[in-house]
CSV table of N, CA, C and O in Angstrom, one decimal:
chain,number,residue,atom,x,y,z
A,923,UNK,N,16.2,-10.6,0.6
A,923,UNK,CA,15.6,-10.0,-0.8
A,923,UNK,C,14.2,-10.5,-0.5
A,923,UNK,O,13.8,-11.5,-0.4
A,924,UNK,N,13.2,-9.4,-1.2
A,924,UNK,CA,11.9,-10.0,-1.4
A,924,UNK,C,11.6,-10.5,-2.2
A,924,UNK,O,12.2,-10.6,-3.3
A,925,UNK,N,10.5,-11.7,-2.1
A,925,UNK,CA,10.5,-12.5,-3.0
A,925,UNK,C,8.7,-12.6,-3.2
A,925,UNK,O,8.1,-12.8,-2.0
A,926,UNK,N,8.0,-12.4,-4.2
A,926,UNK,CA,6.6,-12.4,-4.5
A,926,UNK,C,6.4,-13.3,-5.8
A,926,UNK,O,6.5,-12.8,-6.5
A,927,UNK,N,5.7,-14.5,-5.3
A,927,UNK,CA,5.3,-15.5,-6.6
A,927,UNK,C,4.0,-15.3,-6.4
A,927,UNK,O,3.4,-16.3,-5.5
A,928,UNK,N,3.2,-15.1,-7.6
A,928,UNK,CA,1.7,-15.3,-7.5
A,928,UNK,C,1.7,-16.2,-8.6
A,928,UNK,O,2.4,-16.7,-9.5
A,929,UNK,N,0.5,-17.2,-8.3
A,929,UNK,CA,0.2,-18.5,-9.1
A,929,UNK,C,-1.6,-18.6,-9.3
A,929,UNK,O,-1.8,-18.2,-8.2
A,930,UNK,N,-2.0,-19.6,-9.9
A,930,UNK,CA,-3.2,-19.8,-10.0
A,930,UNK,C,-4.3,-19.2,-11.1
A,930,UNK,O,-5.4,-19.6,-11.2
A,931,UNK,N,-3.4,-18.1,-11.8
A,931,UNK,CA,-4.6,-17.4,-12.8
A,931,UNK,C,-4.7,-18.8,-14.1
A,931,UNK,O,-4.3,-19.6,-14.1
A,932,UNK,N,-5.7,-18.2,-14.7
A,932,UNK,CA,-6.1,-18.7,-15.9
A,932,UNK,C,-7.2,-18.4,-16.7
A,932,UNK,O,-7.8,-17.2,-16.4
A,933,UNK,N,-7.7,-19.1,-17.7
A,933,UNK,CA,-9.1,-18.6,-18.3
A,933,UNK,C,-10.1,-19.4,-17.7
A,933,UNK,O,-10.3,-20.6,-17.4
A,934,UNK,N,-11.4,-18.7,-17.4
A,934,UNK,CA,-12.4,-19.1,-16.7
A,934,UNK,C,-13.8,-18.5,-17.2
A,934,UNK,O,-13.6,-17.3,-17.8
A,935,UNK,N,-14.7,-19.2,-17.3
A,935,UNK,CA,-16.0,-18.6,-17.8
A,935,UNK,C,-16.5,-17.7,-16.7
A,935,UNK,O,-16.5,-17.7,-15.7
A,936,UNK,N,-17.5,-16.7,-17.3
A,936,UNK,CA,-18.1,-16.0,-16.4
A,936,UNK,C,-18.8,-16.8,-15.3
A,936,UNK,O,-19.5,-17.9,-15.8
A,937,UNK,N,-18.8,-16.5,-14.0
A,937,UNK,CA,-19.7,-17.0,-13.1
A,937,UNK,C,-18.7,-18.3,-12.4
A,937,UNK,O,-19.2,-18.8,-11.4
A,938,UNK,N,-17.6,-18.7,-13.0
A,938,UNK,CA,-16.8,-19.3,-12.6
A,938,UNK,C,-15.9,-18.9,-11.4
A,938,UNK,O,-16.2,-17.7,-10.9
A,939,UNK,N,-14.9,-19.9,-10.8
A,939,UNK,CA,-14.2,-19.5,-9.7
A,939,UNK,C,-12.8,-20.0,-10.1
A,939,UNK,O,-12.4,-20.8,-10.8
A,940,UNK,N,-11.8,-19.1,-9.2
A,940,UNK,CA,-10.6,-19.3,-9.3
A,940,UNK,C,-9.9,-19.1,-7.9
A,940,UNK,O,-10.4,-18.5,-7.2
A,941,UNK,N,-8.7,-19.8,-7.7
A,941,UNK,CA,-8.0,-19.4,-6.3
A,941,UNK,C,-6.4,-19.2,-6.6
A,941,UNK,O,-5.8,-19.8,-7.1
A,942,UNK,N,-6.1,-17.9,-6.4
A,942,UNK,CA,-4.8,-17.6,-6.6
A,942,UNK,C,-3.9,-17.8,-5.2
A,942,UNK,O,-4.8,-17.5,-4.1
A,943,UNK,N,-2.8,-17.9,-5.4
A,943,UNK,CA,-1.8,-18.1,-4.1
A,943,UNK,C,-0.7,-17.0,-4.6
A,943,UNK,O,-0.1,-16.8,-5.5
A,944,UNK,N,-0.2,-16.7,-3.5
A,944,UNK,CA,1.1,-15.8,-3.3
A,944,UNK,C,1.8,-16.2,-2.2
A,944,UNK,O,1.7,-16.2,-1.2
A,945,UNK,N,3.1,-16.5,-2.9
A,945,UNK,CA,4.3,-16.8,-1.9
A,945,UNK,C,5.2,-15.9,-1.7
A,945,UNK,O,5.5,-15.5,-2.5
A,946,UNK,N,5.2,-15.3,-0.5
A,946,UNK,CA,6.1,-14.2,0.0
A,946,UNK,C,7.3,-14.6,0.9
A,946,UNK,O,7.0,-15.7,1.8
A,947,UNK,N,8.5,-13.9,0.5
A,947,UNK,CA,9.5,-13.8,1.6
A,947,UNK,C,9.0,-13.6,3.1
A,947,UNK,O,8.2,-12.6,3.3
A,948,UNK,N,9.8,-14.2,3.9
A,948,UNK,CA,9.3,-14.0,5.4
A,948,UNK,C,9.2,-12.8,6.0
A,948,UNK,O,8.4,-12.4,6.7
A,949,UNK,N,10.2,-11.8,5.4
A,949,UNK,CA,10.0,-10.4,6.2
A,949,UNK,C,8.9,-9.8,5.7
A,949,UNK,O,8.3,-9.3,6.5
A,950,UNK,N,8.7,-9.7,4.6
A,950,UNK,CA,7.6,-9.1,3.9
A,950,UNK,C,6.3,-9.5,4.3
A,950,UNK,O,5.1,-8.8,4.9
A,951,UNK,N,6.1,-10.7,4.6
A,951,UNK,CA,5.2,-11.5,5.0
A,951,UNK,C,4.5,-11.3,6.3
A,951,UNK,O,3.6,-11.1,7.0
A,952,UNK,N,5.5,-11.6,7.5
A,952,UNK,CA,5.5,-11.6,8.8
A,952,UNK,C,5.0,-10.3,9.4
A,952,UNK,O,4.4,-10.1,10.1
A,953,UNK,N,5.7,-9.1,8.8
A,953,UNK,CA,5.7,-7.7,9.4
A,953,UNK,C,4.3,-7.0,8.8
A,953,UNK,O,3.7,-6.4,9.5
A,954,UNK,N,3.9,-7.2,7.7
A,954,UNK,CA,2.9,-6.4,7.3
A,954,UNK,C,1.6,-7.2,6.6
A,954,UNK,O,1.7,-8.3,6.8
A,955,UNK,N,0.5,-6.1,6.8
A,955,UNK,CA,-0.6,-6.7,6.3
A,955,UNK,C,-0.3,-7.2,4.8
A,955,UNK,O,0.6,-6.4,4.1
A,956,UNK,N,-1.2,-8.0,4.0
A,956,UNK,CA,-0.8,-8.2,2.9
A,956,UNK,C,-2.1,-8.0,1.9
A,956,UNK,O,-3.2,-8.3,2.5
A,957,UNK,N,-1.9,-7.4,0.9
A,957,UNK,CA,-3.0,-7.1,-0.1
A,957,UNK,C,-2.9,-7.7,-1.5
A,957,UNK,O,-1.7,-8.4,-2.0
A,958,UNK,N,-3.9,-7.8,-2.1
A,958,UNK,CA,-4.2,-8.7,-3.6
A,958,UNK,C,-4.5,-7.3,-4.3
A,958,UNK,O,-5.4,-6.4,-4.0
A,959,UNK,N,-3.9,-7.0,-5.5
A,959,UNK,CA,-4.1,-5.8,-6.5
A,959,UNK,C,-4.2,-6.5,-7.9
A,959,UNK,O,-4.0,-7.6,-8.3
A,960,UNK,N,-4.9,-5.6,-8.6
A,960,UNK,CA,-5.0,-5.9,-9.9
A,960,UNK,C,-4.8,-4.8,-10.9
A,960,UNK,O,-5.3,-3.6,-10.5
A,961,UNK,N,-4.4,-5.3,-12.2
A,961,UNK,CA,-4.2,-4.3,-13.4
A,961,UNK,C,-4.7,-4.7,-14.4
A,961,UNK,O,-4.2,-5.8,-15.3
A,962,UNK,N,-5.7,-4.2,-15.0
A,962,UNK,CA,-6.3,-4.6,-16.2
A,962,UNK,C,-5.8,-3.7,-17.4
A,962,UNK,O,-5.2,-2.8,-17.1
A,963,UNK,N,-5.9,-4.2,-18.7
A,963,UNK,CA,-5.3,-3.7,-19.9
A,963,UNK,C,-5.8,-2.0,-20.0
A,963,UNK,O,-6.8,-1.9,-19.7
A,964,UNK,N,-4.6,-1.2,-19.8
A,964,UNK,CA,-4.9,0.2,-20.2
A,964,UNK,C,-5.4,0.8,-19.0
A,964,UNK,O,-5.7,1.9,-18.9
A,965,UNK,N,-5.5,0.3,-17.8
A,965,UNK,CA,-5.7,0.8,-16.5
A,965,UNK,C,-4.8,0.7,-15.4
A,965,UNK,O,-3.7,0.2,-15.4
A,966,UNK,N,-5.0,1.4,-14.4
A,966,UNK,CA,-4.0,1.7,-13.2
A,966,UNK,C,-4.2,0.3,-12.5
A,966,UNK,O,-5.3,-0.3,-12.6
A,967,UNK,N,-3.1,0.1,-11.6
A,967,UNK,CA,-3.2,-1.1,-10.6
A,967,UNK,C,-4.4,-0.6,-9.6
A,967,UNK,O,-4.0,0.5,-9.3
A,968,UNK,N,-5.1,-1.5,-9.2
A,968,UNK,CA,-6.0,-1.0,-8.1
A,968,UNK,C,-6.2,-2.1,-6.8
A,968,UNK,O,-5.8,-3.4,-7.2
A,969,UNK,N,-6.3,-1.9,-5.6
A,969,UNK,CA,-6.4,-2.5,-4.5
A,969,UNK,C,-7.9,-3.6,-4.7
A,969,UNK,O,-8.8,-3.1,-5.0
A,970,UNK,N,-7.7,-4.8,-4.5
A,970,UNK,CA,-8.6,-5.8,-4.6
A,970,UNK,C,-9.0,-5.8,-3.1
A,970,UNK,O,-10.5,-5.9,-2.7
A,971,UNK,N,-8.3,-6.0,-2.1
A,971,UNK,CA,-8.5,-6.2,-0.8
A,971,UNK,C,-7.1,-6.4,0.1
A,971,UNK,O,-6.1,-6.7,-0.5
A,972,UNK,N,-7.3,-6.8,1.2
A,972,UNK,CA,-6.2,-6.8,2.2
A,972,UNK,C,-6.5,-7.5,3.1
A,972,UNK,O,-7.6,-7.9,3.6
A,973,UNK,N,-5.5,-8.3,4.0
A,973,UNK,CA,-5.9,-9.0,5.1
A,973,UNK,C,-4.5,-8.6,6.1
A,973,UNK,O,-3.4,-8.6,5.8
A,974,UNK,N,-5.0,-8.3,7.5
A,974,UNK,CA,-4.2,-8.0,8.5
A,974,UNK,C,-3.3,-9.3,8.9
A,974,UNK,O,-3.5,-10.5,8.6
A,975,UNK,N,-2.4,-9.0,9.8
A,975,UNK,CA,-1.6,-10.1,10.2
A,975,UNK,C,-2.5,-11.1,11.0
A,975,UNK,O,-2.3,-12.2,11.2
A,976,UNK,N,-3.6,-10.7,11.7
A,976,UNK,CA,-4.7,-11.3,12.6
A,976,UNK,C,-5.5,-11.9,11.8
A,976,UNK,O,-6.3,-12.5,12.0
A,977,UNK,N,-5.7,-11.5,10.7
A,977,UNK,CA,-6.7,-12.2,9.5
A,977,UNK,C,-8.1,-11.3,9.3
A,977,UNK,O,-8.8,-11.8,8.6
A,978,UNK,N,-8.1,-9.9,10.0
A,978,UNK,CA,-8.9,-9.0,9.4
A,978,UNK,C,-8.8,-8.8,8.1
A,978,UNK,O,-7.9,-8.3,7.5
A,979,UNK,N,-10.2,-8.9,7.3
A,979,UNK,CA,-10.2,-8.5,5.9
A,979,UNK,C,-10.8,-7.5,5.7
A,979,UNK,O,-11.6,-6.8,6.3
A,980,UNK,N,-10.6,-6.8,4.3
A,980,UNK,CA,-11.2,-5.5,3.8
A,980,UNK,C,-11.1,-5.6,2.4
A,980,UNK,O,-10.1,-6.3,1.8
A,981,UNK,N,-12.2,-5.3,1.7
A,981,UNK,CA,-12.0,-5.5,0.4
A,981,UNK,C,-12.8,-4.4,-0.4
A,981,UNK,O,-13.7,-3.3,-0.2
A,982,UNK,N,-12.3,-4.1,-1.5
A,982,UNK,CA,-12.9,-3.1,-2.5
A,982,UNK,C,-14.4,-3.4,-2.8
A,982,UNK,O,-14.7,-4.6,-2.8
A,983,UNK,N,-15.3,-2.4,-3.2
A,983,UNK,CA,-16.8,-2.6,-3.1
A,983,UNK,C,-16.9,-3.5,-4.4
A,983,UNK,O,-18.0,-4.1,-4.4
A,984,UNK,N,-16.2,-3.4,-5.4
A,984,UNK,CA,-16.4,-4.1,-6.5
A,984,UNK,C,-16.2,-5.7,-6.4
A,984,UNK,O,-16.3,-6.5,-7.1
A,985,UNK,N,-15.7,-6.2,-5.4
A,985,UNK,CA,-15.5,-7.6,-4.9
A,985,UNK,C,-16.1,-8.4,-4.1
A,985,UNK,O,-16.1,-9.4,-3.4
A,986,UNK,N,-16.8,-7.4,-3.4
A,986,UNK,CA,-17.5,-7.6,-1.8
A,986,UNK,C,-18.5,-8.5,-2.4
A,986,UNK,O,-19.3,-8.7,-3.0
A,987,UNK,N,-18.4,-9.9,-1.2
A,987,UNK,CA,-19.2,-11.0,-1.3
A,987,UNK,C,-18.8,-11.8,-2.5
A,987,UNK,O,-19.5,-13.1,-2.7
A,988,UNK,N,-17.9,-11.4,-3.3
A,988,UNK,CA,-17.5,-12.5,-4.3
A,988,UNK,C,-16.1,-13.1,-4.1
A,988,UNK,O,-15.7,-14.3,-4.3
A,989,UNK,N,-15.2,-12.3,-3.5
A,989,UNK,CA,-13.7,-12.7,-3.5
A,989,UNK,C,-13.5,-12.7,-1.9
A,989,UNK,O,-14.3,-11.9,-1.0
A,990,UNK,N,-12.5,-13.7,-1.2
A,990,UNK,CA,-12.1,-13.9,0.0
A,990,UNK,C,-10.5,-14.0,0.0
A,990,UNK,O,-10.1,-14.9,-0.7
A,991,UNK,N,-10.1,-13.1,0.8
A,991,UNK,CA,-8.6,-13.4,1.0
A,991,UNK,C,-8.4,-14.1,2.3
A,991,UNK,O,-9.1,-14.0,3.3
A,992,UNK,N,-7.5,-14.7,2.2
A,992,UNK,CA,-7.0,-15.8,3.5
A,992,UNK,C,-5.4,-15.8,3.4
A,992,UNK,O,-4.8,-15.5,2.6
A,993,UNK,N,-4.7,-16.3,4.5
A,993,UNK,CA,-3.2,-16.2,4.6
A,993,UNK,C,-3.1,-17.6,5.6
A,993,UNK,O,-3.7,-17.9,6.7
A,994,UNK,N,-1.8,-18.1,5.4
A,994,UNK,CA,-1.3,-19.1,6.0
A,994,UNK,C,0.2,-18.7,6.6
A,994,UNK,O,0.9,-18.8,5.8
A,995,UNK,N,0.2,-18.3,7.6
A,995,UNK,CA,1.3,-17.7,8.2
A,995,UNK,C,2.6,-18.8,8.3
A,995,UNK,O,3.6,-18.3,8.3
A,996,UNK,N,2.0,-20.0,8.4
A,996,UNK,CA,3.3,-21.1,8.5
A,996,UNK,C,3.7,-21.2,7.2
A,996,UNK,O,5.1,-21.8,7.2
A,997,UNK,N,3.0,-20.8,6.1
A,997,UNK,CA,3.7,-21.1,4.8
A,997,UNK,C,4.1,-19.7,4.1
A,997,UNK,O,4.5,-19.8,3.1
A,998,UNK,N,3.8,-18.7,4.8
A,998,UNK,CA,4.1,-17.3,4.3
A,998,UNK,C,3.2,-17.2,2.8
A,998,UNK,O,4.0,-16.7,1.9
A,999,UNK,N,2.1,-17.7,2.9
A,999,UNK,CA,1.3,-17.7,1.6
A,999,UNK,C,-0.1,-16.8,1.9
A,999,UNK,O,-0.7,-17.2,2.8
A,1000,UNK,N,-0.6,-16.1,1.2
A,1000,UNK,CA,-2.0,-15.5,1.0
A,1000,UNK,C,-2.4,-16.0,0.0
A,1000,UNK,O,-1.8,-16.2,-1.5
A,1001,UNK,N,-3.9,-16.3,0.1
A,1001,UNK,CA,-4.8,-16.7,-0.9
A,1001,UNK,C,-5.9,-15.9,-1.5
A,1001,UNK,O,-6.2,-14.8,-0.6
A,1002,UNK,N,-6.2,-15.9,-2.8
A,1002,UNK,CA,-7.5,-15.0,-3.1
A,1002,UNK,C,-8.5,-16.1,-3.6
A,1002,UNK,O,-8.1,-16.4,-4.8
A,1003,UNK,N,-9.4,-16.6,-3.0
A,1003,UNK,CA,-10.4,-17.1,-3.8
A,1003,UNK,C,-11.4,-16.3,-4.4
A,1003,UNK,O,-12.2,-15.3,-3.7
A,1004,UNK,N,-11.7,-16.6,-5.6
A,1004,UNK,CA,-12.5,-15.6,-6.4
A,1004,UNK,C,-13.6,-16.5,-6.8
A,1004,UNK,O,-13.5,-17.6,-7.8
A,1005,UNK,N,-14.9,-15.9,-6.8
A,1005,UNK,CA,-16.1,-16.6,-7.0
A,1005,UNK,C,-17.2,-15.7,-7.8
A,1005,UNK,O,-16.9,-14.4,-7.9
A,1006,UNK,N,-17.8,-16.2,-8.7
A,1006,UNK,CA,-18.9,-15.3,-9.3
A,1006,UNK,C,-18.0,-14.5,-10.1
A,1006,UNK,O,-18.3,-13.1,-10.3
A,1007,UNK,N,-17.0,-14.9,-11.2
A,1007,UNK,CA,-16.1,-13.9,-11.8
A,1007,UNK,C,-17.0,-13.5,-13.0
A,1007,UNK,O,-17.9,-14.0,-13.6
A,1008,UNK,N,-16.4,-12.3,-13.1
A,1008,UNK,CA,-17.1,-11.4,-14.5
A,1008,UNK,C,-16.1,-11.0,-15.1
A,1008,UNK,O,-14.7,-11.0,-15.1
A,1009,UNK,N,-16.5,-10.7,-16.8
A,1009,UNK,CA,-15.4,-10.2,-17.6
A,1009,UNK,C,-14.5,-9.1,-17.1
A,1009,UNK,O,-13.3,-9.0,-17.5
A,1010,UNK,N,-15.1,-8.2,-16.4
A,1010,UNK,CA,-14.3,-7.0,-15.9
A,1010,UNK,C,-13.3,-7.5,-14.9
A,1010,UNK,O,-12.5,-6.3,-14.4
A,1011,UNK,N,-13.5,-8.8,-14.5
A,1011,UNK,CA,-12.4,-9.0,-13.6
A,1011,UNK,C,-11.0,-9.6,-14.2
A,1011,UNK,O,-10.1,-9.7,-13.6
A,1012,UNK,N,-11.4,-9.6,-15.5
A,1012,UNK,CA,-9.9,-9.7,-16.2
A,1012,UNK,C,-8.8,-8.8,-16.0
A,1012,UNK,O,-8.8,-7.5,-16.0
A,1013,UNK,N,-7.8,-9.4,-15.5
A,1013,UNK,CA,-6.5,-8.6,-15.1
A,1013,UNK,C,-5.2,-9.5,-14.7
A,1013,UNK,O,-5.5,-10.5,-14.6
A,1014,UNK,N,-4.3,-8.7,-14.6
A,1014,UNK,CA,-2.9,-9.3,-14.1
A,1014,UNK,C,-3.2,-9.0,-12.6
A,1014,UNK,O,-3.5,-7.9,-12.1
A,1015,UNK,N,-3.1,-10.2,-11.7
A,1015,UNK,CA,-3.4,-10.1,-10.3
A,1015,UNK,C,-2.0,-10.2,-9.7
A,1015,UNK,O,-1.1,-10.9,-9.8
A,1016,UNK,N,-1.8,-9.3,-8.4
A,1016,UNK,CA,-0.6,-8.9,-7.8
A,1016,UNK,C,-1.0,-9.1,-6.2
A,1016,UNK,O,-1.8,-8.8,-5.9
A,1017,UNK,N,0.2,-9.6,-5.7
A,1017,UNK,CA,0.0,-9.5,-4.0
A,1017,UNK,C,1.3,-8.5,-3.6
A,1017,UNK,O,2.3,-8.6,-4.5
A,1018,UNK,N,1.2,-8.0,-2.6
A,1018,UNK,CA,2.1,-7.1,-2.0
A,1018,UNK,C,1.8,-6.8,-0.6
A,1018,UNK,O,0.6,-7.0,-0.4
A,1019,UNK,N,2.5,-6.0,0.2
A,1019,UNK,CA,2.3,-5.7,1.4
A,1019,UNK,C,1.2,-4.6,1.3
A,1019,UNK,O,1.2,-4.0,-0.1
A,1020,UNK,N,0.5,-4.3,2.2
A,1020,UNK,CA,-0.4,-3.1,2.2
A,1020,UNK,C,-0.3,-2.2,3.4
A,1020,UNK,O,-0.1,-2.7,4.5
A,1021,UNK,N,-0.1,-1.0,3.2
A,1021,UNK,CA,-0.1,-0.2,2.0
A,1021,UNK,C,1.3,-0.5,1.2
A,1021,UNK,O,2.1,-0.8,2.0
A,1022,UNK,N,1.2,-0.4,-0.2
A,1022,UNK,CA,2.7,-0.6,-0.8
A,1022,UNK,C,3.4,0.6,-0.4
A,1022,UNK,O,2.8,1.7,-0.6
A,1023,UNK,N,4.7,0.5,-0.6
A,1023,UNK,CA,5.7,1.8,-0.6
A,1023,UNK,C,6.1,2.1,-1.9
A,1023,UNK,O,6.3,1.0,-2.8
A,1024,UNK,N,6.3,3.4,-2.1
A,1024,UNK,CA,7.0,4.0,-3.6
A,1024,UNK,C,8.4,3.0,-3.5
A,1024,UNK,O,9.3,3.0,-2.7
A,1025,UNK,N,8.6,2.5,-4.8
A,1025,UNK,CA,9.9,1.5,-5.1
A,1025,UNK,C,9.9,0.2,-4.5
A,1025,UNK,O,10.7,-0.5,-4.8
A,1026,UNK,N,8.6,-0.2,-4.1
A,1026,UNK,CA,8.5,-1.7,-3.6
A,1026,UNK,C,8.6,-2.6,-4.6
A,1026,UNK,O,8.3,-2.1,-6.0
A,1027,UNK,N,9.1,-3.5,-4.5
A,1027,UNK,CA,9.1,-4.8,-5.8
A,1027,UNK,C,8.0,-5.4,-5.7
A,1027,UNK,O,7.3,-5.6,-5.0
A,1028,UNK,N,7.7,-5.5,-7.0
A,1028,UNK,CA,6.4,-6.3,-7.5
A,1028,UNK,C,6.7,-7.7,-8.4
A,1028,UNK,O,7.5,-7.7,-9.1
A,1029,UNK,N,6.2,-8.6,-8.0
A,1029,UNK,CA,6.4,-9.8,-8.8
A,1029,UNK,C,5.8,-9.9,-10.2
A,1029,UNK,O,5.4,-8.8,-10.4
A,1030,UNK,N,5.6,-10.8,-10.9
A,1030,UNK,CA,5.0,-10.9,-12.2
A,1030,UNK,C,3.7,-11.0,-12.3
A,1030,UNK,O,3.3,-10.8,-13.3
A,1031,UNK,N,3.1,-11.3,-11.2
A,1031,UNK,CA,1.6,-11.1,-11.2
A,1031,UNK,C,1.2,-12.9,-12.0
A,1031,UNK,O,1.8,-13.4,-12.5
A,1032,UNK,N,0.0,-12.8,-11.9
A,1032,UNK,CA,-1.0,-14.0,-12.7
A,1032,UNK,C,-2.2,-13.5,-13.3
A,1032,UNK,O,-2.9,-12.7,-12.7
A,1033,UNK,N,-2.1,-14.0,-14.6
A,1033,UNK,CA,-3.4,-13.5,-15.3
A,1033,UNK,C,-4.5,-13.9,-15.2
A,1033,UNK,O,-4.2,-15.3,-15.3
A,1034,UNK,N,-5.4,-13.5,-14.9
A,1034,UNK,CA,-6.7,-14.0,-14.9
A,1034,UNK,C,-7.8,-13.5,-16.2
A,1034,UNK,O,-8.0,-12.5,-16.1
A,1035,UNK,N,-8.3,-14.6,-16.9
A,1035,UNK,CA,-8.9,-14.0,-18.0
A,1035,UNK,C,-10.5,-14.6,-17.9
A,1035,UNK,O,-10.7,-15.9,-17.6
A,1036,UNK,N,-11.6,-13.8,-17.6
A,1036,UNK,CA,-12.9,-14.1,-17.9
A,1036,UNK,C,-13.6,-13.8,-18.9
A,1036,UNK,O,-13.9,-12.9,-19.4
A,1037,UNK,N,-13.8,-15.0,-19.6
A,1037,UNK,CA,-14.4,-14.9,-21.0
A,1037,UNK,C,-15.2,-16.2,-21.3
A,1037,UNK,O,-14.8,-17.2,-20.8
A,1038,UNK,N,-15.9,-16.1,-22.2
A,1038,UNK,CA,-16.9,-17.3,-22.6
A,1038,UNK,C,-16.4,-17.8,-24.0
A,1038,UNK,O,-16.7,-18.8,-24.5
């Protein structure tokens, strides 16, 4: 059974940093590249970036240079380090395999609020 548990969100001021974690069940983590996604209020879920099994990363233009994805294969965990946060980064952040398949299970996500 797939399990995805995101954590680390919270309220942060503009320019601040947060580190999100995603603990994934073994099967989905071992086999697939893993992605971070976000959904802002009233908007569609969008890809933030992803990391391959070997550690190669790719990011959406709107986070390049500010966000970094890493993974710990021994812990079945993927991380999202977010720096220089902006109010427009406010969203619920999710992890899942990349690319996601229709009908995939999604965790509850973790809310990031960037506000002064």
